[in-house]
Coordinates of C-alpha atoms in Angstrom, one line a residue:
Chain A
E135 CA -7.6 12.5 -12.6
V136 CA -7.8 10.4 -9.3
Q137 CA -6.7 12.1 -6.8
L138 CA -6.1 11.8 -2.9
V139 CA -5.1 14.5 -0.8
E140 CA -4.3 13.5 3.0
S141 CA -4.4 16.6 6.0
G142 CA -4.3 16.9 9.7
G143 CA -0.8 15.0 10.2
G144 CA 1.8 16.9 13.1
L145 CA 3.3 16.6 16.1
V146 CA 1.7 15.0 19.0
Q147 CA 2.7 14.1 22.5
P148 CA 2.6 10.3 23.6
G149 CA -1.1 9.6 24.8
G150 CA -2.8 12.2 22.6
S151 CA -5.0 12.1 19.5
L152 CA -5.0 13.2 15.9
R153 CA -7.8 13.0 13.2
L154 CA -6.3 12.6 9.5
S155 CA -8.4 13.5 6.5
C156 CA -8.3 12.3 3.2
A157 CA -10.0 14.1 0.0
A158 CA -10.7 12.4 -2.9
S159 CA -11.7 13.4 -6.5
G160 CA -12.0 12.2 -9.6
F161 CA -13.9 9.1 -9.0
T162 CA -17.1 7.9 -7.5
F163 CA -15.9 7.8 -4.0
S164 CA -19.2 6.0 -2.4
T165 CA -18.4 2.9 -4.9
Y166 CA -14.8 2.0 -3.4
W167 CA -13.4 0.5 -0.3
M168 CA -10.4 2.9 0.8
S169 CA -7.7 2.3 3.0
W170 CA -4.7 4.0 5.2
V171 CA -1.5 2.7 5.1
R172 CA 1.7 4.0 7.0
Q173 CA 4.9 4.1 6.7
A174 CA 7.9 4.8 9.6
P175 CA 10.8 6.8 9.0
G176 CA 13.5 4.6 6.9
K177 CA 11.1 1.4 7.2
G178 CA 8.5 -0.6 5.0
L179 CA 5.0 -0.1 4.5
E180 CA 2.0 -1.6 6.9
W181 CA -1.7 -1.4 6.3
V182 CA -3.7 -0.3 9.2
A183 CA -7.3 -0.2 8.0
N184 CA -9.9 -0.6 5.4
I185 CA -13.6 0.6 5.4
K186 CA -16.1 -0.7 3.0
Q187 CA -18.0 1.6 0.6
D188 CA -21.2 2.4 3.1
G189 CA -18.9 2.3 6.0
S190 CA -20.5 -0.8 7.2
E191 CA -17.5 -3.2 7.4
K192 CA -13.8 -1.9 9.1
K193 CA -11.0 -3.8 9.4
Y194 CA -7.8 -3.0 11.3
V195 CA -4.1 -4.2 12.2
D196 CA -4.0 -5.7 15.3
S197 CA -1.6 -2.9 16.6
V198 CA -4.4 -0.3 16.3
K199 CA -7.6 -2.1 17.3
G200 CA -9.1 -0.4 19.9
R201 CA -6.9 3.3 19.6
F202 CA -7.9 4.2 15.6
T203 CA -11.0 4.2 14.2
I204 CA -11.8 4.8 10.3
S205 CA -14.7 6.4 8.9
R206 CA -15.9 8.3 6.0
D207 CA -18.2 10.9 4.6
N208 CA -19.6 9.7 1.4
A209 CA -21.4 13.2 0.7
K210 CA -18.1 15.2 1.1
N211 CA -15.7 12.5 -0.5
S212 CA -13.9 12.3 2.5
L213 CA -11.8 9.5 4.5
F214 CA -10.8 9.8 8.1
L215 CA -8.5 8.3 10.5
Q216 CA -9.2 9.0 14.3
M217 CA -6.0 7.9 16.1
N218 CA -6.4 8.0 20.0
S219 CA -3.4 6.9 22.8
L220 CA -0.9 7.6 20.1
R221 CA 2.4 6.1 20.8
A222 CA 5.9 6.4 19.8
D223 CA 5.6 3.8 17.5
D224 CA 2.7 5.1 15.5
T225 CA 5.3 8.0 14.4
A226 CA 4.9 7.4 10.3
V227 CA 3.9 9.0 7.0
Y228 CA 0.2 7.9 6.8
Y229 CA -1.0 7.3 3.2
C230 CA -4.5 6.9 1.7
A231 CA -5.4 4.6 -0.8
K232 CA -8.4 3.7 -3.2
V233 CA -8.9 -0.1 -3.5
D234 CA -9.6 -1.6 -6.8
H235 CA -10.7 -4.9 -7.3
L236 CA -11.6 -7.3 -9.5
W237 CA -14.9 -9.2 -9.3
T238 CA -13.0 -12.5 -8.7
G239 CA -11.8 -10.8 -5.5
Q240 CA -8.3 -9.5 -6.0
N241 CA -7.7 -6.3 -4.4
W242 CA -5.3 -3.6 -4.4
F243 CA -4.1 0.2 -3.5
N244 CA -4.4 3.0 -6.4
P245 CA -3.7 5.2 -6.3
W246 CA -2.2 6.6 -2.9
G247 CA -2.2 10.2 -1.6
Q248 CA 0.8 12.0 -1.2
G249 CA 1.1 11.2 2.6
T250 CA 0.9 13.3 5.9
L251 CA 3.5 12.6 8.5
V252 CA 2.4 11.9 12.2
T253 CA 5.4 12.2 14.8
V254 CA 4.4 11.2 18.6
S255 CA 6.9 12.5 20.7
S256 CA 7.1 14.6 24.1
Chain B
D233 CA -0.9 -13.0 9.7
I234 CA 0.4 -13.8 6.0
Q235 CA 4.3 -13.1 6.0
M236 CA 5.9 -11.9 2.7
T237 CA 9.7 -12.5 2.3
Q238 CA 11.2 -10.3 -0.4
S239 CA 14.8 -11.3 -1.6
P240 CA 17.3 -9.6 -2.2
S241 CA 16.9 -6.7 0.3
S242 CA 18.7 -4.6 -2.1
L243 CA 20.7 -5.0 -5.3
S244 CA 23.4 -3.0 -7.4
A245 CA 22.3 -3.1 -11.0
S246 CA 23.4 -1.2 -14.3
V247 CA 21.3 0.7 -17.1
G248 CA 20.1 -1.9 -19.5
D249 CA 20.4 -4.8 -16.9
R250 CA 17.5 -7.4 -16.4
V251 CA 16.2 -7.3 -13.0
T252 CA 14.5 -10.1 -10.9
I253 CA 12.9 -9.7 -7.3
T254 CA 11.4 -12.3 -5.7
C255 CA 8.5 -12.4 -2.9
R256 CA 7.6 -15.7 -0.9
A257 CA 4.5 -15.7 0.9
G258 CA 4.1 -18.0 4.3
H259 CA 0.7 -19.3 3.3
Y260 CA -1.2 -19.9 -0.1
I261 CA -2.3 -17.0 -1.4
S262 CA -3.3 -18.2 -5.4
N263 CA -2.4 -14.6 -7.2
Y264 CA -3.8 -12.0 -4.5
L265 CA -0.3 -10.6 -4.9
N266 CA 0.6 -6.9 -5.7
W267 CA 3.7 -5.2 -6.6
Y268 CA 4.7 -1.2 -5.9
Q269 CA 7.5 0.9 -6.7
Q270 CA 8.6 3.5 -4.2
Q271 CA 11.1 6.4 -5.5
P272 CA 12.4 8.3 -2.9
G273 CA 10.5 10.6 -0.9
R274 CA 7.4 9.9 -3.0
A275 CA 4.0 7.6 -2.4
P276 CA 4.0 4.2 -3.8
K277 CA 2.8 3.6 -7.1
L278 CA 1.1 0.5 -8.1
L279 CA 3.1 -1.8 -11.0
I280 CA 1.7 -5.1 -11.3
Y281 CA -1.9 -6.4 -9.7
A282 CA -3.2 -9.9 -9.3
A283 CA 0.3 -11.4 -9.6
S284 CA 0.6 -10.4 -13.4
S285 CA -1.4 -7.9 -14.9
L286 CA 0.3 -4.9 -15.7
Q287 CA -1.3 -1.4 -14.3
S288 CA -2.1 0.9 -17.1
G289 CA 0.5 3.4 -18.1
V290 CA 3.2 1.0 -16.5
P291 CA 6.1 0.4 -19.1
S292 CA 6.0 -3.0 -20.6
R293 CA 9.6 -3.5 -19.3
F294 CA 7.8 -4.3 -15.9
S295 CA 6.5 -7.9 -15.7
G296 CA 5.1 -10.3 -13.0
S297 CA 4.7 -14.1 -12.4
G298 CA 3.8 -16.6 -10.1
S299 CA 1.0 -18.2 -8.1
G300 CA 0.2 -19.9 -4.8
T301 CA 3.4 -18.9 -2.7
D302 CA 6.1 -17.8 -4.9
F303 CA 6.2 -14.6 -7.0
T304 CA 8.7 -12.6 -9.5
L305 CA 8.8 -9.3 -10.5
T306 CA 11.1 -8.7 -13.4
I307 CA 12.4 -5.6 -15.0
S308 CA 13.8 -6.1 -18.9
G309 CA 16.0 -3.6 -19.3
L310 CA 16.7 -1.5 -16.3
Q311 CA 16.0 2.3 -17.0
P312 CA 17.3 5.5 -14.6
E313 CA 13.9 6.1 -13.2
D314 CA 13.6 2.3 -12.3
F315 CA 16.1 2.6 -9.4
A316 CA 13.6 2.9 -6.2
T317 CA 12.3 0.4 -3.8
Y318 CA 9.8 -2.7 -4.5
Y319 CA 7.4 -3.9 -2.6
C320 CA 5.0 -7.0 -2.7
Q321 CA 1.8 -7.2 -1.1
Q322 CA -0.9 -9.8 -0.4
S323 CA -4.4 -9.1 -0.2
Y324 CA -5.7 -12.7 0.4
I325 CA -6.1 -12.6 3.8
P326 CA -6.5 -9.6 6.1
P327 CA -4.5 -8.1 7.5
L328 CA -3.1 -6.9 4.4
T329 CA 0.4 -7.5 4.4
F330 CA 3.5 -6.0 2.4
G331 CA 7.2 -7.6 2.1
G332 CA 10.2 -5.7 3.6
G333 CA 11.0 -4.1 0.0
T334 CA 13.9 -4.5 -2.4
K335 CA 15.9 -1.5 -2.9
V336 CA 17.5 -1.2 -6.6
E337 CA 20.5 1.0 -6.4
I338 CA 22.8 2.1 -9.4
K339 CA 25.8 -0.1 -9.7

């Protein structure tokens, strides 16, 4: 069974840093793109970042560029999100997700982890 | 960025009803459109990928259609466990974007 388990969330002051982790199991982690998606309290879903299988390609939503860094350790089946210069509007549940795709290019998030809550507040 | 517009933002329906949710993309996205269901306090779950392909294990009462800019999610025969929020998402061009969600409530 494919499983994704996030950790590392918590309360942090504005301007602070936090590192999220996602432990993957049940599939060959090194052969899939992976993503982070977030959801602010009571709001919709927002894609945050993607990373290619070997880590050579990374993409970010504009609002986190220069502040967040996505990375992975294929030997440890783990995905990470380093979040610096955190702001109140970064407060959200952060989900990691495996990216499935067709050979024709269509791709989607499946499955999702249970999420970890990040609260940015003084 | 490609804006995704869902309608309605909420609806009330009864068990057994046929429910239709629409999603419009602000740019041509072929069939690079996915649908997710999110129940309160839970992570989103994939229902439909590539506009019309049913994810394994998802009941056949869920179906998706559309291409280009206009898409539809249909639930044929609403069940109690279907009361949730539904999101569309485009994967045509980064940044990957979601619709604002449609909350399906019990009438």
